[in-house]
PDB file of C-alpha atoms in Angstrom:
ATOM      1  CA  LEU A  68      -4.794  -0.070  13.549  1.00  0.00           C
ATOM      2  CA  ARG A  69      -5.382  -3.448  15.186  1.00  0.00           C
ATOM      3  CA  ALA A  70      -5.991  -4.782  11.665  1.00  0.00           C
ATOM      4  CA  LEU A  71      -2.261  -4.392  10.995  1.00  0.00           C
ATOM      5  CA  LEU A  72      -1.663  -7.308  13.353  1.00  0.00           C
ATOM      6  CA  THR A  73      -3.774  -9.597  11.172  1.00  0.00           C
ATOM      7  CA  LEU A  74      -1.682  -9.014   8.045  1.00  0.00           C
ATOM      8  CA  PRO A  75       0.768 -11.819   7.194  1.00  0.00           C
ATOM      9  CA  SER A  76       4.378 -11.276   8.255  1.00  0.00           C
ATOM     10  CA  TRP A  77       5.698 -11.977   4.749  1.00  0.00           C
ATOM     11  CA  LEU A  78       4.064  -8.822   3.466  1.00  0.00           C
ATOM     12  CA  GLU A  79       6.534  -6.680   5.396  1.00  0.00           C
ATOM     13  CA  ASN A  80       9.513  -9.011   5.774  1.00  0.00           C
ATOM     14  CA  GLY A  81       9.366 -10.563   2.317  1.00  0.00           C
ATOM     15  CA  ILE A  82       8.288  -7.670   0.113  1.00  0.00           C
ATOM     16  CA  GLY A  83      10.535  -5.246   1.981  1.00  0.00           C
ATOM     17  CA  LYS A  84       9.950  -2.572   4.598  1.00  0.00           C
ATOM     18  CA  GLY A  85      10.504   0.249   2.095  1.00  0.00           C
ATOM     19  CA  VAL A  86       7.736  -0.900  -0.245  1.00  0.00           C
ATOM     20  CA  TYR A  87       5.509  -1.803   2.712  1.00  0.00           C
ATOM     21  CA  LEU A  88       5.768   1.645   4.315  1.00  0.00           C
ATOM     22  CA  SER A  89       5.482   3.406   0.948  1.00  0.00           C
ATOM     23  CA  ALA A  90       2.286   1.518   0.104  1.00  0.00           C
ATOM     24  CA  TYR A  91       0.791   2.460   3.482  1.00  0.00           C
ATOM     25  CA  LEU A  92       1.631   6.171   3.137  1.00  0.00           C
ATOM     26  CA  VAL A  93       0.588   6.440  -0.513  1.00  0.00           C
ATOM     27  CA  ALA A  94      -2.680   4.655   0.275  1.00  0.00           C
ATOM     28  CA  ILE A  95      -3.498   7.164   3.016  1.00  0.00           C
ATOM     29  CA  VAL A  96      -3.103   9.969   0.471  1.00  0.00           C
ATOM     30  CA  THR A  97      -5.043   8.260  -2.341  1.00  0.00           C
ATOM     31  CA  GLY A  98      -7.759   7.196   0.103  1.00  0.00           C
ATOM     32  CA  ASN A  99      -8.193  10.760   1.332  1.00  0.00           C
ATOM     33  CA  ILE A 100      -8.215  12.102  -2.233  1.00  0.00           C
ATOM     34  CA  ALA A 101     -10.926   9.609  -3.209  1.00  0.00           C
ATOM     35  CA  HIS A 102     -12.968  10.451  -0.112  1.00  0.00           C
ATOM     36  CA  THR A 103     -12.638  14.186  -0.782  1.00  0.00           C
ATOM     37  CA  PHE A 104     -13.834  13.873  -4.374  1.00  0.00           C
ATOM     38  CA  SER A 105     -16.753  11.700  -3.290  1.00  0.00           C
ATOM     39  CA  SER A 106     -17.768  14.315  -0.704  1.00  0.00           C
ATOM     40  CA  LEU A 107     -17.583  17.464  -2.854  1.00  0.00           C
ATOM     41  CA  GLY A 108     -20.541  19.685  -2.113  1.00  0.00           C
ATOM     42  CA  TYR A 109     -21.283  17.939   1.182  1.00  0.00           C
ATOM     43  CA  LEU A 110     -18.683  19.479   3.495  1.00  0.00           C
ATOM     44  CA  SER A 111     -19.894  19.014   7.043  1.00  0.00           C
ATOM     45  CA  ALA A 112     -18.841  17.224  10.181  1.00  0.00           C
ATOM     46  CA  SER A 113     -20.555  14.073   8.902  1.00  0.00           C
ATOM     47  CA  SER A 114     -18.641  14.145   5.590  1.00  0.00           C
ATOM     48  CA  LEU A 115     -15.200  14.377   7.189  1.00  0.00           C
ATOM     49  CA  SER A 116     -13.209  11.195   7.662  1.00  0.00           C
ATOM     50  CA  ILE A 117     -10.653  10.211  10.270  1.00  0.00           C
ATOM     51  CA  GLY A 118      -8.784   6.947  10.501  1.00  0.00           C
ATOM     52  CA  ALA A 119      -6.114   4.683   9.072  1.00  0.00           C
ATOM     53  CA  SER A 120      -8.420   2.405   7.089  1.00  0.00           C
ATOM     54  CA  GLY A 121      -7.250   3.800   3.740  1.00  0.00           C
ATOM     55  CA  GLY A 122      -3.655   2.924   4.602  1.00  0.00           C
ATOM     56  CA  ILE A 123      -4.617  -0.532   5.864  1.00  0.00           C
ATOM     57  CA  LEU A 124      -6.597  -1.221   2.685  1.00  0.00           C
ATOM     58  CA  GLY A 125      -3.525  -0.067   0.796  1.00  0.00           C
ATOM     59  CA  LEU A 126      -1.586  -2.914   2.384  1.00  0.00           C
ATOM     60  CA  TYR A 127      -4.259  -5.304   1.131  1.00  0.00           C
ATOM     61  CA  GLY A 128      -3.765  -3.754  -2.302  1.00  0.00           C
ATOM     62  CA  LEU A 129      -0.030  -4.343  -1.931  1.00  0.00           C
ATOM     63  CA  MET A 130      -0.762  -7.965  -1.004  1.00  0.00           C
ATOM     64  CA  LEU A 131      -2.967  -8.427  -4.070  1.00  0.00           C
ATOM     65  CA  ALA A 132      -0.331  -6.964  -6.407  1.00  0.00           C
ATOM     66  CA  SER A 133       2.357  -9.185  -4.880  1.00  0.00           C
ATOM     67  CA  LEU A 134       0.250 -12.344  -5.175  1.00  0.00           C
ATOM     68  CA  MET A 135      -0.583 -11.499  -8.786  1.00  0.00           C
ATOM     69  CA  LYS A 136       3.099 -11.056  -9.624  1.00  0.00           C
ATOM     70  CA  MET A 137       3.905 -14.365  -7.905  1.00  0.00           C
ATOM     71  CA  GLY A 138       1.213 -16.092  -9.946  1.00  0.00           C
ATOM     72  CA  ASN A 139      -0.721 -17.196  -6.839  1.00  0.00           C
ATOM     73  CA  ALA A 140      -4.213 -16.814  -8.321  1.00  0.00           C
ATOM     74  CA  LEU A 141      -6.001 -18.629  -5.483  1.00  0.00           C
ATOM     75  CA  ALA A 142      -4.669 -16.345  -2.750  1.00  0.00           C
ATOM     76  CA  ALA A 143      -5.182 -13.266  -4.949  1.00  0.00           C
ATOM     77  CA  SER A 144      -8.857 -14.142  -5.460  1.00  0.00           C
ATOM     78  CA  SER A 145      -9.245 -14.520  -1.695  1.00  0.00           C
ATOM     79  CA  VAL A 146      -7.933 -10.960  -1.161  1.00  0.00           C
ATOM     80  CA  LEU A 147     -10.348  -9.645  -3.801  1.00  0.00           C
ATOM     81  CA  LYS A 148     -13.269 -11.402  -2.109  1.00  0.00           C
ATOM     82  CA  GLN A 149     -12.335  -9.765   1.198  1.00  0.00           C
ATOM     83  CA  MET A 150     -12.289  -6.374  -0.511  1.00  0.00           C
ATOM     84  CA  ILE A 151     -15.711  -6.944  -2.091  1.00  0.00           C
ATOM     85  CA  TRP A 152     -17.100  -8.023   1.296  1.00  0.00           C
ATOM     86  CA  LEU A 153     -15.681  -4.910   2.933  1.00  0.00           C
ATOM     87  CA  ILE A 154     -17.259  -2.614   0.332  1.00  0.00           C
ATOM     88  CA  GLY A 155     -20.607  -4.350   0.786  1.00  0.00           C
ATOM     89  CA  PHE A 156     -20.279  -3.961   4.553  1.00  0.00           C
ATOM     90  CA  GLY A 157     -19.555  -0.257   4.030  1.00  0.00           C
ATOM     91  CA  PHE A 158     -22.912   0.230   2.330  1.00  0.00           C
ATOM     92  CA  LEU A 159     -24.711  -1.260   5.319  1.00  0.00           C
ATOM     93  CA  VAL A 160     -22.934   0.691   8.051  1.00  0.00           C
ATOM     94  CA  PRO A 161     -23.248   4.497   8.268  1.00  0.00           C
ATOM     95  CA  ASN A 162     -20.212   6.805   8.318  1.00  0.00           C
ATOM     96  CA  VAL A 163     -17.935   4.369   6.499  1.00  0.00           C
ATOM     97  CA  SER A 164     -16.004   5.859   3.580  1.00  0.00           C
ATOM     98  CA  ASN A 165     -16.123   3.311   0.761  1.00  0.00           C
ATOM     99  CA  ALA A 166     -14.409   5.827  -1.508  1.00  0.00           C
ATOM    100  CA  GLY A 167     -11.551   6.120   0.975  1.00  0.00           C
ATOM    101  CA  HIS A 168     -11.248   2.337   1.171  1.00  0.00           C
ATOM    102  CA  ILE A 169     -11.239   1.899  -2.601  1.00  0.00           C
ATOM    103  CA  GLY A 170      -8.809   4.788  -3.107  1.00  0.00           C
ATOM    104  CA  GLY A 171      -6.438   3.363  -0.506  1.00  0.00           C
ATOM    105  CA  PHE A 172      -6.666  -0.130  -1.989  1.00  0.00           C
ATOM    106  CA  ILE A 173      -5.847   1.141  -5.480  1.00  0.00           C
ATOM    107  CA  GLY A 174      -2.958   3.261  -4.183  1.00  0.00           C
ATOM    108  CA  GLY A 175      -1.402   0.280  -2.391  1.00  0.00           C
ATOM    109  CA  TRP A 176      -1.921  -1.954  -5.424  1.00  0.00           C
ATOM    110  CA  LEU A 177      -0.139   0.540  -7.690  1.00  0.00           C
ATOM    111  CA  VAL A 178       2.845   0.772  -5.353  1.00  0.00           C
ATOM    112  CA  GLY A 179       3.057  -3.020  -5.127  1.00  0.00           C
ATOM    113  CA  TYR A 180       2.702  -3.564  -8.855  1.00  0.00           C
ATOM    114  CA  LEU A 181       5.062  -0.813 -10.003  1.00  0.00           C
ATOM    115  CA  PHE A 182       7.676  -0.809  -7.243  1.00  0.00           C
ATOM    116  CA  GLY A 183       7.396  -4.265  -5.633  1.00  0.00           C
ATOM    117  CA  PRO A 184       9.861  -7.047  -6.457  1.00  0.00           C
ATOM    118  CA  GLY A 185       9.559  -9.304  -9.457  1.00  0.00           C
ATOM    119  CA  TYR A 186       9.786 -13.086  -9.181  1.00  0.00           C
ATOM    120  CA  MET A 187      11.891 -15.720 -10.884  1.00  0.00           C
ATOM    121  CA  ASN A 188      12.622 -19.448 -10.805  1.00  0.00           C
ATOM    122  CA  ALA A 189      14.393 -20.161  -7.507  1.00  0.00           C
ATOM    123  CA  PHE A 190      16.369 -22.985  -9.058  1.00  0.00           C
ATOM    124  CA  SER A 191      17.604 -21.139 -12.147  1.00  0.00           C
ATOM    125  CA  ARG A 192      21.280 -20.491 -12.732  1.00  0.00           C
ATOM    126  CA  ASP A 193      22.989 -17.097 -12.997  1.00  0.00           C
ATOM    127  CA  LYS A 194      24.211 -16.808 -16.582  1.00  0.00           C
ATOM    128  CA  GLY A 195      27.177 -14.665 -15.522  1.00  0.00           C
ATOM    129  CA  THR A 196      28.623 -16.864 -12.776  1.00  0.00           C
ATOM    130  CA  GLY A 197      27.102 -20.231 -13.617  1.00  0.00           C
ATOM    131  CA  ARG A 198      25.983 -20.590  -9.999  1.00  0.00           C
ATOM    132  CA  TYR A 199      22.509 -21.602  -8.873  1.00  0.00           C
ATOM    133  CA  TYR A 200      20.428 -19.213  -6.807  1.00  0.00           C
ATOM    134  CA  VAL A 201      20.065 -20.300  -3.183  1.00  0.00           C
ATOM    135  CA  ASP A 202      16.621 -20.121  -1.604  1.00  0.00           C
ATOM    136  CA  ARG A 203      16.995 -18.153   1.647  1.00  0.00           C
ATOM    137  CA  VAL A 204      13.472 -16.732   2.059  1.00  0.00           C
ATOM    138  CA  ASP A 205      11.607 -17.312   5.299  1.00  0.00           C
ATOM    139  CA  GLU A 206       9.026 -20.080   5.629  1.00  0.00           C
ATOM    140  CA  ASP A 207       5.900 -17.862   5.511  1.00  0.00           C
ATOM    141  CA  PHE A 208       7.061 -16.184   2.326  1.00  0.00           C
ATOM    142  CA  ARG A 209       7.932 -19.541   0.781  1.00  0.00           C
ATOM    143  CA  LEU A 210       4.466 -20.938   1.567  1.00  0.00           C
ATOM    144  CA  VAL A 211       2.674 -18.114  -0.210  1.00  0.00           C
ATOM    145  CA  MET A 212       5.049 -18.030  -3.208  1.00  0.00           C
ATOM    146  CA  GLY A 213       5.054 -21.786  -3.652  1.00  0.00           C
ATOM    147  CA  PRO A 214       8.041 -23.955  -4.579  1.00  0.00           C
ATOM    148  CA  GLY A 215      10.520 -22.815  -7.154  1.00  0.00           C
ATOM    149  CA  ILE A 216       9.779 -19.076  -6.941  1.00  0.00           C
ATOM    150  CA  LEU A 217      12.197 -16.464  -5.609  1.00  0.00           C
ATOM    151  CA  PRO A 218      11.718 -12.686  -5.199  1.00  0.00           C
ATOM    152  CA  ASP A 219      14.034 -10.596  -7.345  1.00  0.00           C
ATOM    153  CA  TYR A 220      14.193  -7.017  -6.069  1.00  0.00           C
ATOM    154  CA  GLY A 221      16.092  -5.988  -9.174  1.00  0.00           C
ATOM    155  CA  ARG A 222      13.107  -6.906 -11.358  1.00  0.00           C
ATOM    156  CA  ALA A 223      10.708  -4.259 -10.066  1.00  0.00           C
ATOM    157  CA  ILE A 224       9.107  -2.299 -12.907  1.00  0.00           C
ATOM    158  CA  PHE A 225      10.533   0.873 -11.351  1.00  0.00           C
ATOM    159  CA  PRO A 226      13.028   1.315  -8.484  1.00  0.00           C
ATOM    160  CA  LEU A 227      11.340   2.611  -5.324  1.00  0.00           C
ATOM    161  CA  LYS A 228      13.474   5.745  -5.374  1.00  0.00           C
ATOM    162  CA  TYR A 229      11.605   6.857  -8.516  1.00  0.00           C
ATOM    163  CA  LEU A 230       8.427   7.136  -6.457  1.00  0.00           C
ATOM    164  CA  TYR A 231      10.019   9.607  -4.069  1.00  0.00           C
ATOM    165  CA  MET A 232      11.807  11.447  -6.880  1.00  0.00           C
ATOM    166  CA  GLY A 233       8.417  11.902  -8.573  1.00  0.00           C
ATOM    167  CA  ILE A 234       6.796  13.130  -5.363  1.00  0.00           C
ATOM    168  CA  ALA A 235       9.660  15.576  -4.768  1.00  0.00           C
ATOM    169  CA  ALA A 236       9.465  16.860  -8.358  1.00  0.00           C
ATOM    170  CA  VAL A 237       5.718  17.504  -8.078  1.00  0.00           C
ATOM    171  CA  MET A 238       6.124  19.278  -4.748  1.00  0.00           C
ATOM    172  CA  LEU A 239       8.942  21.483  -6.060  1.00  0.00           C
ATOM    173  CA  SER A 240       7.055  22.364  -9.237  1.00  0.00           C
ATOM    174  CA  ARG A 241       3.908  23.450  -7.394  1.00  0.00           C
ATOM    175  CA  PRO A 242       4.452  26.067  -4.673  1.00  0.00           C
ATOM    176  CA  GLU A 243       1.174  25.222  -2.922  1.00  0.00           C
ATOM    177  CA  MET A 244       2.455  21.686  -2.322  1.00  0.00           C
ATOM    178  CA  ARG A 245       5.690  22.700  -0.627  1.00  0.00           C
ATOM    179  CA  MET A 246       3.852  23.022   2.668  1.00  0.00           C
ATOM    180  CA  ILE A 247       2.655  19.405   2.609  1.00  0.00           C
ATOM    181  CA  PRO A 248       5.456  18.009   4.858  1.00  0.00           C
ATOM    182  CA  TRP A 249       4.731  20.726   7.426  1.00  0.00           C
ATOM    183  CA  ALA A 250       0.978  20.084   7.148  1.00  0.00           C
ATOM    184  CA  ILE A 251       1.488  16.340   7.686  1.00  0.00           C
ATOM    185  CA  TRP A 252       3.576  17.026  10.791  1.00  0.00           C
ATOM    186  CA  LYS A 253       1.007  19.524  12.073  1.00  0.00           C
ATOM    187  CA  GLY A 254      -1.806  17.048  11.492  1.00  0.00           C
ATOM    188  CA  MET A 255       0.058  14.318  13.375  1.00  0.00           C
ATOM    189  CA  THR A 256       1.000  16.478  16.367  1.00  0.00           C
ATOM    190  CA  GLU A 257      -2.260  18.454  16.582  1.00  0.00           C
ATOM    191  CA  PRO A 258      -5.059  16.356  15.012  1.00  0.00           C
ATOM    192  CA  GLY A 259      -7.984  18.358  13.668  1.00  0.00           C
ATOM    193  CA  THR A 260      -6.292  21.754  13.504  1.00  0.00           C
ATOM    194  CA  MET A 261      -5.601  21.639   9.754  1.00  0.00           C
ATOM    195  CA  SER A 262      -9.058  20.537   8.604  1.00  0.00           C
ATOM    196  CA  GLY A 263     -11.114  22.631  10.982  1.00  0.00           C
ATOM    197  CA  ILE A 264     -12.943  19.552  12.206  1.00  0.00           C
ATOM    198  CA  ARG A 265     -12.689  20.710  15.813  1.00  0.00           C
ATOM    199  CA  SER A 266     -14.852  23.731  15.106  1.00  0.00           C
ATOM    200  CA  LEU A 267     -17.369  21.618  13.156  1.00  0.00           C
ATOM    201  CA  ILE A 268     -17.900  19.034  15.861  1.00  0.00           C
ATOM    202  CA  SER A 269     -17.705  21.347  18.877  1.00  0.00           C
TER     203      SER A 269
END
């Protein structure tokens, strides 16, 4: 979790706390799904995975999606290079889930691309009022966006609420998924009890 401190402040403050938290949570789920599929047939203590790296990589995916939508190709390529380095490092170090990292990264990227803000010319004029938009973003966010670009939270491909409406619809339509909120709470308050990992490693 210390890696969270190395992420730029604009990712949370500029993109928005709702999208930031959503990308982290979705990435944890997609990272675990990817790890599970990559480990089918190899269920053992060594194939189980614990950690927040999928969620953290999801925030890097969110950063990549945001930089792509801003048009900051140089910074976006830097994020991709970091991801490639991390995957290569995962092949050299045992007990690192590359599938979990990739799954988390993709999950965060999807949230950022589909539900993150769009961007427009910061000096353009509102056609309805005739007034010019005023640039009030913080300095870190301005540096990464570059001059003349302003986030427009109304230009997201989909409103963030659609993400949670979709999740709720899936959970209501499938009875076996209605226990997920309880399972998440149980896993947070009593780690290891849901997966049986305690019995495998004891």
